[in-house]
Short mmCIF file of C-alpha atoms in Angstrom, two decimals:
data_model
loop_
_atom_site.label_atom_id
_atom_site.label_comp_id
_atom_site.label_asym_id
_atom_site.label_seq_id
_atom_site.Cartn_x
_atom_site.Cartn_y
_atom_site.Cartn_z
CA UNK A 969 -0.87 5.32 2.01
CA UNK A 970 -4.42 4.71 3.25
CA UNK A 971 -6.32 8.02 2.94
CA UNK A 972 -8.17 9.28 6.03
CA UNK A 973 -11.52 10.53 5.05
CA UNK A 974 -13.56 11.75 8.06
CA UNK A 975 -17.20 11.14 7.41
CA UNK A 976 -20.17 12.43 9.53
CA UNK A 977 -22.96 9.93 9.29
CA UNK A 978 -25.45 12.47 10.55
CA UNK A 979 -25.41 14.18 7.15
CA UNK A 980 -26.42 11.05 5.28
CA UNK A 981 -30.25 10.89 5.17
CA UNK A 982 -31.92 7.52 4.30
CA UNK A 983 -33.43 7.51 0.94
CA UNK A 984 -36.69 6.46 2.51
CA UNK A 985 -36.89 9.83 4.24
CA UNK A 986 -36.48 11.98 0.98
CA UNK A 987 -39.63 13.68 -0.36
CA UNK A 988 -39.56 15.02 -3.87
CA UNK A 989 -41.43 18.20 -4.90
CA UNK A 990 -43.79 17.71 -7.73
CA UNK A 991 -43.67 13.88 -7.49
CA UNK A 992 -47.48 13.56 -7.42
CA UNK A 993 -47.75 15.73 -10.49
CA UNK A 994 -45.36 13.51 -12.33
CA UNK A 995 -47.45 10.49 -11.45
CA UNK A 996 -44.78 8.74 -9.38
CA UNK A 997 -45.40 7.79 -5.80
CA UNK A 998 -41.82 8.63 -4.73
CA UNK A 999 -42.92 9.37 -1.16
CA UNK A 1000 -43.69 5.78 -0.63
CA UNK A 1001 -40.93 4.34 -2.85
CA UNK A 1002 -38.02 2.86 -0.72
CA UNK A 1003 -35.33 1.25 -2.70
CA UNK A 1004 -33.44 0.76 0.49
CA UNK A 1005 -36.03 -1.77 1.54
CA UNK A 1006 -35.69 -3.66 -1.70
CA UNK A 1007 -31.89 -3.71 -1.17
CA UNK A 1008 -32.49 -4.84 2.39
CA UNK A 1009 -34.36 -7.93 1.05
CA UNK A 1010 -31.08 -8.66 -0.72
CA UNK A 1011 -28.96 -8.48 2.43
CA UNK A 1012 -26.06 -10.81 2.00
CA UNK A 1013 -25.93 -10.71 5.76
CA UNK A 1014 -29.61 -11.25 6.06
CA UNK A 1015 -29.09 -14.97 6.77
CA UNK A 1016 -28.13 -13.70 10.22
CA UNK A 1017 -28.68 -9.94 10.49
CA UNK A 1018 -29.32 -10.59 14.21
CA UNK A 1019 -27.82 -13.02 16.73
CA UNK A 1020 -29.28 -16.48 16.53
CA UNK A 1021 -31.41 -15.98 19.47
CA UNK A 1022 -33.46 -13.25 17.85
CA UNK A 1023 -34.91 -15.34 14.92
CA UNK A 1024 -36.74 -12.38 13.30
CA UNK A 1025 -38.12 -12.16 9.75
CA UNK A 1026 -34.78 -11.52 8.06
CA UNK A 1027 -33.19 -14.47 9.47
CA UNK A 1028 -36.19 -16.66 8.40
CA UNK A 1029 -35.65 -15.33 4.88
CA UNK A 1030 -32.70 -17.53 4.17
CA UNK A 1031 -33.34 -20.61 6.21
CA UNK A 1032 -35.64 -22.23 3.72
CA UNK A 1033 -38.75 -22.04 5.93
CA UNK A 1034 -42.34 -22.03 4.56
CA UNK A 1035 -42.74 -20.36 1.24
CA UNK A 1036 -38.92 -19.66 0.94
CA UNK A 1037 -38.38 -23.49 0.92
CA UNK A 1038 -40.82 -23.60 -2.01
CA UNK A 1039 -38.89 -21.07 -3.97
CA UNK A 1040 -35.69 -22.93 -3.23
CA UNK A 1041 -37.21 -26.26 -4.33
CA UNK A 1042 -38.56 -24.81 -7.53
CA UNK A 1043 -35.09 -23.37 -8.30
CA UNK A 1044 -33.48 -26.73 -7.65
CA UNK A 1045 -36.04 -28.44 -9.78
CA UNK A 1046 -35.27 -26.07 -12.59
CA UNK A 1047 -31.50 -26.88 -12.24
CA UNK A 1048 -32.06 -30.73 -11.92
CA UNK A 1049 -31.63 -31.37 -15.66
CA UNK A 1050 -28.31 -29.61 -15.77
CA UNK A 1051 -26.76 -31.18 -12.65
CA UNK A 1052 -23.26 -32.50 -13.50
CA UNK A 1053 -21.44 -35.48 -12.15
CA UNK A 1054 -19.57 -35.03 -8.78
CA UNK A 1055 -16.18 -34.98 -10.76
CA UNK A 1056 -17.39 -32.35 -13.15
CA UNK A 1057 -18.77 -30.17 -10.26
CA UNK A 1058 -15.54 -30.21 -8.33
CA UNK A 1059 -13.62 -29.38 -11.51
CA UNK A 1060 -16.01 -26.64 -12.36
CA UNK A 1061 -15.30 -24.92 -8.98
CA UNK A 1062 -11.71 -24.42 -10.05
CA UNK A 1063 -12.87 -22.46 -13.05
CA UNK A 1064 -15.63 -20.52 -11.34
CA UNK A 1065 -15.33 -16.71 -11.17
CA UNK A 1066 -15.19 -16.17 -7.56
CA UNK A 1067 -14.36 -13.18 -5.35
CA UNK A 1068 -14.74 -12.35 -1.67
CA UNK A 1069 -17.39 -9.74 -1.54
CA UNK A 1070 -17.74 -8.66 2.11
CA UNK A 1071 -17.47 -9.76 5.67
CA UNK A 1072 -20.45 -9.36 8.16
CA UNK A 1073 -20.41 -8.81 11.91
CA UNK A 1074 -22.43 -7.08 14.65
CA UNK A 1075 -21.67 -4.01 16.60
CA UNK A 1076 -23.24 -2.34 19.62
CA UNK A 1077 -23.05 1.33 18.37
CA UNK A 1078 -23.10 1.80 14.71
CA UNK A 1079 -22.16 5.63 14.64
CA UNK A 1080 -19.32 5.15 17.01
CA UNK A 1081 -17.85 2.27 14.73
CA UNK A 1082 -18.37 4.23 11.51
CA UNK A 1083 -16.50 7.21 13.00
CA UNK A 1084 -13.67 5.04 14.32
CA UNK A 1085 -13.19 3.19 10.81
CA UNK A 1086 -13.50 6.34 8.83
CA UNK A 1087 -11.36 8.62 10.99
CA UNK A 1088 -8.74 6.08 12.23
CA UNK A 1089 -8.63 3.48 9.43
CA UNK A 1090 -9.42 5.55 6.44
CA UNK A 1091 -12.39 3.72 5.30
CA UNK A 1092 -15.23 5.25 3.32
CA UNK A 1093 -18.91 4.86 4.30
CA UNK A 1094 -20.29 3.39 1.00
CA UNK A 1095 -23.84 3.02 1.94
CA UNK A 1096 -26.11 2.81 4.96
CA UNK A 1097 -29.67 1.42 5.37
CA UNK A 1098 -32.15 1.43 8.20
CA UNK A 1099 -34.87 -1.33 8.40
CA UNK A 1100 -37.07 -0.09 11.23
CA UNK A 1101 -39.81 -2.77 10.75
CA UNK A 1102 -37.18 -5.42 11.59
CA UNK A 1103 -35.18 -3.26 14.00
CA UNK A 1104 -31.74 -3.26 12.46
CA UNK A 1105 -29.49 -1.11 10.57
CA UNK A 1106 -26.62 -1.95 8.14
CA UNK A 1107 -23.62 0.13 7.12
CA UNK A 1108 -21.13 -0.90 4.33
CA UNK A 1109 -17.53 0.42 4.68
CA UNK A 1110 -14.34 -0.07 2.69
CA UNK A 1111 -11.61 1.35 0.47
CA UNK A 1112 -13.54 1.28 -2.82
CA UNK A 1113 -16.75 0.30 -4.57
CA UNK A 1114 -18.42 -2.85 -3.60
CA UNK A 1115 -18.30 -4.15 -7.15
CA UNK A 1116 -14.59 -4.43 -7.10
CA UNK A 1117 -13.38 -4.35 -3.48
CA UNK A 1118 -13.72 -6.58 -0.40
CA UNK A 1119 -15.71 -4.50 2.15
CA UNK A 1120 -17.20 -4.68 5.63
CA UNK A 1121 -20.77 -4.89 6.39
CA UNK A 1122 -21.69 -3.86 9.94
CA UNK A 1123 -25.01 -4.83 11.52
CA UNK A 1124 -26.60 -2.95 14.48
CA UNK A 1125 -29.65 -4.59 16.09
CA UNK A 1126 -31.88 -2.13 17.84
CA UNK A 1127 -31.26 -2.13 21.66
CA UNK A 1128 -28.34 -4.50 21.52
CA UNK A 1129 -25.09 -2.84 22.62
CA UNK A 1130 -22.81 -5.66 23.39
CA UNK A 1131 -21.90 -8.93 21.77
CA UNK A 1132 -19.65 -11.94 22.65
CA UNK A 1133 -16.71 -12.07 20.05
CA UNK A 1134 -15.71 -15.44 21.47
CA UNK A 1135 -12.22 -17.07 20.98
CA UNK A 1136 -12.63 -18.51 17.30
CA UNK A 1137 -12.51 -15.28 15.44
CA UNK A 1138 -9.09 -13.86 15.07
CA UNK A 1139 -8.69 -10.47 13.40
CA UNK A 1140 -9.08 -8.48 10.14
CA UNK A 1141 -6.07 -7.46 8.20
CA UNK A 1142 -5.46 -3.82 6.73
CA UNK A 1143 -2.44 -3.08 4.61
CA UNK A 1144 -0.97 0.46 5.23
CA UNK A 1145 2.24 2.18 3.90
CA UNK A 1146 3.48 3.34 7.35
CA UNK A 1147 2.24 1.31 10.36
CA UNK A 1148 3.92 3.57 12.89
CA UNK A 1149 2.11 6.73 11.55
CA UNK A 1150 -1.28 4.81 11.50
CA UNK A 1151 -0.76 3.76 15.06
CA UNK A 1152 0.02 7.27 16.18
CA UNK A 1153 -3.22 8.51 14.52
CA UNK A 1154 -5.19 5.74 16.21
CA UNK A 1155 -3.75 6.61 19.59
CA UNK A 1156 -4.48 10.28 19.05
CA UNK A 1157 -8.17 9.34 18.30
CA UNK A 1158 -8.38 7.35 21.52
CA UNK A 1159 -8.05 3.92 19.85
CA UNK A 1160 -6.64 0.88 21.67
CA UNK A 1161 -3.26 -0.37 20.49
CA UNK A 1162 -2.65 -4.07 21.75
CA UNK A 1163 0.81 -4.56 19.95
CA UNK A 1164 3.15 -1.81 19.14
CA UNK A 1165 4.63 -1.56 15.59
CA UNK A 1166 7.53 -3.87 15.03
CA UNK A 1167 8.66 -6.78 12.84
CA UNK A 1168 6.59 -9.95 12.96
CA UNK A 1169 8.13 -12.78 15.03
CA UNK A 1170 10.35 -14.72 12.86
CA UNK A 1171 10.10 -12.30 9.80
CA UNK A 1172 10.63 -8.73 8.58
CA UNK A 1173 7.15 -7.47 7.81
CA UNK A 1174 6.30 -4.59 10.27
CA UNK A 1175 2.89 -5.07 12.00
CA UNK A 1176 0.87 -3.81 14.74
CA UNK A 1177 -2.51 -4.81 16.42
CA UNK A 1178 -5.30 -2.57 17.42
CA UNK A 1179 -8.91 -3.04 18.68
CA UNK A 1180 -12.09 -1.27 17.53
CA UNK A 1181 -14.66 0.06 20.00
CA UNK A 1182 -16.45 -3.34 20.02
CA UNK A 1183 -13.23 -5.34 20.65
CA UNK A 1184 -12.59 -6.67 17.06
CA UNK A 1185 -8.97 -6.95 16.45
CA UNK A 1186 -7.17 -5.42 13.30
CA UNK A 1187 -3.70 -6.18 12.19
CA UNK A 1188 -1.96 -3.49 10.42
CA UNK A 1189 0.52 -4.70 7.90
CA UNK A 1190 3.12 -2.58 6.34
CA UNK A 1191 3.12 -2.82 2.56
CA UNK A 1192 3.36 -0.77 -0.60
CA UNK A 1193 0.35 0.63 -2.45
CA UNK A 1194 -2.23 -2.03 -2.85
CA UNK A 1195 -5.58 -2.30 -4.68
CA UNK A 1196 -7.11 -4.15 -1.63
CA UNK A 1197 -6.15 -2.56 1.76
CA UNK A 1198 -8.74 -4.62 3.63
CA UNK A 1199 -6.80 -7.77 2.95
CA UNK A 1200 -7.39 -10.48 5.50
CA UNK A 1201 -9.86 -12.25 7.69
CA UNK A 1202 -8.33 -14.52 10.30
CA UNK A 1203 -10.36 -17.51 11.74
CA UNK A 1204 -9.18 -20.26 13.95
CA UNK A 1205 -9.91 -23.93 13.01
CA UNK A 1206 -9.48 -27.21 14.76
CA UNK A 1207 -7.85 -29.29 11.86
CA UNK A 1208 -5.87 -27.28 9.42
CA UNK A 1209 -5.36 -29.88 6.75
CA UNK A 1210 -9.15 -30.72 6.83
CA UNK A 1211 -9.92 -27.03 6.38
CA UNK A 1212 -7.41 -26.57 3.58
CA UNK A 1213 -8.95 -29.49 1.69
CA UNK A 1214 -12.52 -28.17 2.20
CA UNK A 1215 -11.70 -24.63 0.97
CA UNK A 1216 -9.66 -25.91 -2.05
CA UNK A 1217 -12.47 -28.28 -3.15
CA UNK A 1218 -15.63 -26.64 -2.10
CA UNK A 1219 -14.68 -22.99 -2.36
CA UNK A 1220 -12.19 -23.17 -5.07
CA UNK A 1221 -9.60 -21.14 -3.16
CA UNK A 1222 -5.93 -21.67 -3.65
CA UNK A 1223 -3.50 -22.36 -0.94
CA UNK A 1224 -1.19 -19.38 -1.15
CA UNK A 1225 1.21 -20.37 1.56
CA UNK A 1226 1.46 -22.29 4.75
CA UNK A 1227 3.70 -21.51 7.62
CA UNK A 1228 4.37 -23.49 10.81
CA UNK A 1229 5.71 -21.82 13.95
CA UNK A 1230 6.65 -24.62 16.49
CA UNK A 1231 8.12 -22.10 18.91
CA UNK A 1232 4.78 -20.55 19.46
CA UNK A 1233 2.82 -23.78 18.66
CA UNK A 1234 0.67 -22.68 15.81
CA UNK A 1235 0.36 -23.17 11.99
CA UNK A 1236 -1.30 -20.73 9.46
CA UNK A 1237 -2.51 -21.26 6.01
CA UNK A 1238 -3.41 -18.41 3.62
CA UNK A 1239 -6.28 -19.22 1.32
CA UNK A 1240 -7.72 -17.04 -1.44
CA UNK A 1241 -8.56 -16.22 -5.07
CA UNK A 1242 -5.50 -14.22 -5.80
CA UNK A 1243 -2.23 -13.01 -4.62
CA UNK A 1244 -2.08 -11.64 -0.98
CA UNK A 1245 -0.79 -8.23 -2.15
CA UNK A 1246 -3.65 -7.70 -4.50
CA UNK A 1247 -6.71 -9.46 -3.13
CA UNK A 1248 -8.43 -10.28 0.27
CA UNK A 1249 -7.54 -13.55 1.65
CA UNK A 1250 -8.72 -15.99 4.42
CA UNK A 1251 -6.14 -16.76 7.01
CA UNK A 1252 -6.75 -19.98 8.80
CA UNK A 1253 -4.94 -20.61 12.10
CA UNK A 1254 -4.46 -23.88 13.97
CA UNK A 1255 -3.23 -23.84 17.55
CA UNK A 1256 -1.42 -27.04 18.55
CA UNK A 1257 -3.87 -29.33 20.36
CA UNK A 1258 -6.92 -27.02 20.15
CA UNK A 1259 -9.77 -28.59 18.27
CA UNK A 1260 -12.74 -26.45 19.45
CA UNK A 1261 -13.40 -22.73 20.06
CA UNK A 1262 -16.15 -20.64 21.29
CA UNK A 1263 -17.57 -18.71 18.31
CA UNK A 1264 -19.69 -16.24 20.31
CA UNK A 1265 -22.53 -14.27 18.59
CA UNK A 1266 -20.72 -11.32 17.21
CA UNK A 1267 -19.02 -12.40 13.86
CA UNK A 1268 -21.41 -13.56 11.17
CA UNK A 1269 -20.05 -14.65 7.79
CA UNK A 1270 -18.28 -13.88 4.58
CA UNK A 1271 -20.10 -13.39 1.28
CA UNK A 1272 -18.53 -14.86 -1.97
CA UNK A 1273 -19.52 -14.32 -5.52
CA UNK A 1274 -20.09 -17.28 -7.83
CA UNK A 1275 -21.40 -17.91 -11.33
CA UNK A 1276 -23.76 -20.68 -10.20
CA UNK A 1277 -25.12 -21.10 -6.69
CA UNK A 1278 -26.63 -24.47 -7.52
CA UNK A 1279 -23.28 -26.09 -8.38
CA UNK A 1280 -21.55 -24.34 -5.57
CA UNK A 1281 -24.01 -26.00 -3.09
CA UNK A 1282 -23.44 -29.34 -4.73
CA UNK A 1283 -19.64 -28.88 -4.40
CA UNK A 1284 -20.07 -27.96 -0.67
CA UNK A 1285 -22.11 -31.06 -0.02
CA UNK A 1286 -19.42 -33.27 -1.89
CA UNK A 1287 -16.70 -31.78 0.23
CA UNK A 1288 -18.30 -32.44 3.55
CA UNK A 1289 -19.83 -29.00 4.15
CA UNK A 1290 -23.45 -28.33 5.45
CA UNK A 1291 -25.89 -26.30 3.42
CA UNK A 1292 -27.94 -24.01 5.73
CA UNK A 1293 -29.89 -22.41 2.96
CA UNK A 1294 -30.54 -24.38 -0.23
CA UNK A 1295 -29.70 -22.48 -3.51
CA UNK A 1296 -32.34 -20.42 -5.13
CA UNK A 1297 -33.77 -16.93 -5.54
CA UNK A 1298 -34.72 -14.81 -2.57
CA UNK A 1299 -38.46 -14.20 -2.05
CA UNK A 1300 -39.67 -11.29 -4.23
CA UNK A 1301 -36.31 -10.97 -5.97
CA UNK A 1302 -34.32 -12.76 -8.62
CA UNK A 1303 -31.10 -12.76 -6.57
CA UNK A 1304 -29.86 -16.24 -6.16
CA UNK A 1305 -27.88 -17.39 -3.12
CA UNK A 1306 -26.91 -20.38 -1.08
CA UNK A 1307 -25.42 -20.45 2.54
CA UNK A 1308 -23.21 -23.11 4.13
CA UNK A 1309 -21.04 -24.05 7.04
CA UNK A 1310 -17.46 -25.28 6.85
CA UNK A 1311 -16.31 -28.23 8.99
CA UNK A 1312 -15.68 -25.88 11.86
CA UNK A 1313 -19.10 -24.26 11.61
CA UNK A 1314 -17.93 -21.06 9.94
CA UNK A 1315 -20.66 -19.60 7.73
CA UNK A 1316 -20.40 -18.35 4.18
CA UNK A 1317 -23.01 -17.12 1.79
CA UNK A 1318 -22.58 -17.54 -2.03
CA UNK A 1319 -24.20 -14.83 -4.12
CA UNK A 1320 -24.87 -15.06 -7.95
CA UNK A 1321 -22.38 -12.63 -9.57
CA UNK A 1322 -24.70 -11.09 -12.11
CA UNK A 1323 -27.50 -10.73 -9.52
CA UNK A 1324 -25.19 -9.07 -7.07
CA UNK A 1325 -24.12 -6.42 -9.62
CA UNK A 1326 -27.83 -5.80 -10.51
CA UNK A 1327 -28.64 -5.19 -6.99
CA UNK A 1328 -25.64 -2.81 -6.46
CA UNK A 1329 -26.85 -0.89 -9.65
CA UNK A 1330 -30.42 -0.63 -8.65
CA UNK A 1331 -30.06 2.54 -6.49
CA UNK A 1332 -28.01 4.23 -9.21
CA UNK A 1333 -30.65 3.47 -11.74
CA UNK A 1334 -33.30 4.78 -9.56
CA UNK A 1335 -31.39 8.04 -9.10
CA UNK A 1336 -30.89 8.44 -12.84
CA UNK A 1337 -34.69 8.33 -13.23
CA UNK A 1338 -35.18 10.96 -10.55
CA UNK A 1339 -32.48 13.16 -11.99
CA UNK A 1340 -33.93 12.89 -15.45
CA UNK A 1341 -37.22 13.97 -14.19
CA UNK A 1342 -35.86 16.87 -12.27
CA UNK A 1343 -33.18 18.04 -14.77
CA UNK A 1344 -35.45 19.81 -17.18
CA UNK A 1345 -37.75 21.80 -14.70
CA UNK A 1346 -35.80 22.01 -11.48
CA UNK A 1347 -31.99 21.60 -11.74
CA UNK A 1348 -31.40 22.94 -8.29
CA UNK A 1349 -33.49 20.11 -6.83
CA UNK A 1350 -31.75 17.61 -9.12
CA UNK A 1351 -28.41 19.05 -7.91
CA UNK A 1352 -29.51 18.44 -4.30
CA UNK A 1353 -30.23 14.77 -5.03
CA UNK A 1354 -26.94 14.67 -6.83
CA UNK A 1355 -25.14 15.79 -3.71
CA UNK A 1356 -27.09 13.33 -1.52
CA UNK A 1357 -26.04 10.54 -4.07
CA UNK A 1358 -22.32 11.63 -3.75
CA UNK A 1359 -22.61 11.46 0.15
CA UNK A 1360 -24.05 8.02 -0.14
CA UNK A 1361 -21.07 6.94 -2.22
CA UNK A 1362 -23.18 6.69 -5.48
CA UNK A 1363 -20.88 8.60 -7.89
CA UNK A 1364 -22.72 7.34 -10.93
CA UNK A 1365 -25.87 9.57 -9.92
CA UNK A 1366 -23.55 12.57 -9.97
CA UNK A 1367 -21.94 11.77 -13.38
CA UNK A 1368 -25.33 11.17 -14.95
CA UNK A 1369 -26.82 14.34 -13.70
CA UNK A 1370 -23.96 16.31 -15.19
CA UNK A 1371 -24.40 14.62 -18.52
CA UNK A 1372 -28.34 15.09 -18.55
CA UNK A 1373 -27.70 18.94 -17.82
CA UNK A 1374 -25.14 19.23 -20.70
CA UNK A 1375 -27.32 17.23 -22.98
CA UNK A 1376 -30.36 19.44 -22.26
CA UNK A 1377 -28.32 22.57 -22.52
CA UNK A 1378 -29.35 23.70 -18.99
CA UNK A 1379 -27.46 25.76 -16.55
CA UNK A 1380 -28.14 25.97 -12.85
CA UNK A 1381 -30.55 28.75 -12.91
CA UNK A 1382 -33.86 28.01 -11.20
CA UNK A 1383 -36.73 28.57 -13.69
#
């Protein structure tokens, strides 16, 4: 059963707004240190944090313009000596350690969406970051830590309260143990149900469809306990066989199943890196005779982990995909990424696995440093930071603070 965890975003201050007493005496300029800004540079959605018409700095970051192109070119040059033959590259893709990391899309009211996802869908707010200089805010939500679960990244652009979802995007899938109870909860919270619970046409699986406040559709699938409740992203394509071949060769995905429904004139293909009941999958849908769709400007992309962004980009090119950001490190960071389009124009960003984990760990390591400095002299202040860390979903900071107090033999009495 998906747990319902109400979360009030108003009690989650940005780390950039925290001020630590005694920081100047310790010689650390914590008041001006903003790790959220560093994490923002590594925004897997930063290739398109805004709609294409905005074209602000974050979107330039991953397009390969100016200095960024130089960085990417330098990275490519460094990899040139190890470039494998086309056959070896495509064979390597099958062995690469890949995982769907998160899906990115834009919303018109971030707090409203967070409230709906946490109260109605049982998600947890994993982290939230505001980048005022570029006028956008991100929120990551899901059913578990980002290093082991497929999660959602929401993007709110200041002053933009509505987007066009288009006709190409289909829905997200969430596995629950009781669809009927989940639907009743959603109705009680004022959510919109577009298909009442019942067996899928031509099958036995109980499903229902709902819409979030921005109009994104979610399919609720009745299943037993699963390690990956956020289990599907459905996209429509104009040539299913072409798409299957591309995702197998370029992305290293496996065709898990394919089902044709001539009565309703559509065919679906499930693609992924593991079984449907244990991992997130990509559902490709072909509607008979429809070769083009309107993508709108709401849905952005999927981020996928890889051991080598350079070989990944080569495989995409060999498979007929288009590279929109050449492989290489992000400016000011060592995080390596590459971005591409599939034959239908759907965007994906590949991120180096090791770099991704390092970036996720950076906030935890910063908190450990803060807690270490506070534990000796001001345990209550350290406890406050610990509480903030917990509310941000950073359980590591809490664990380390407890260990530090135990190691130093300290209680919680203010000295």
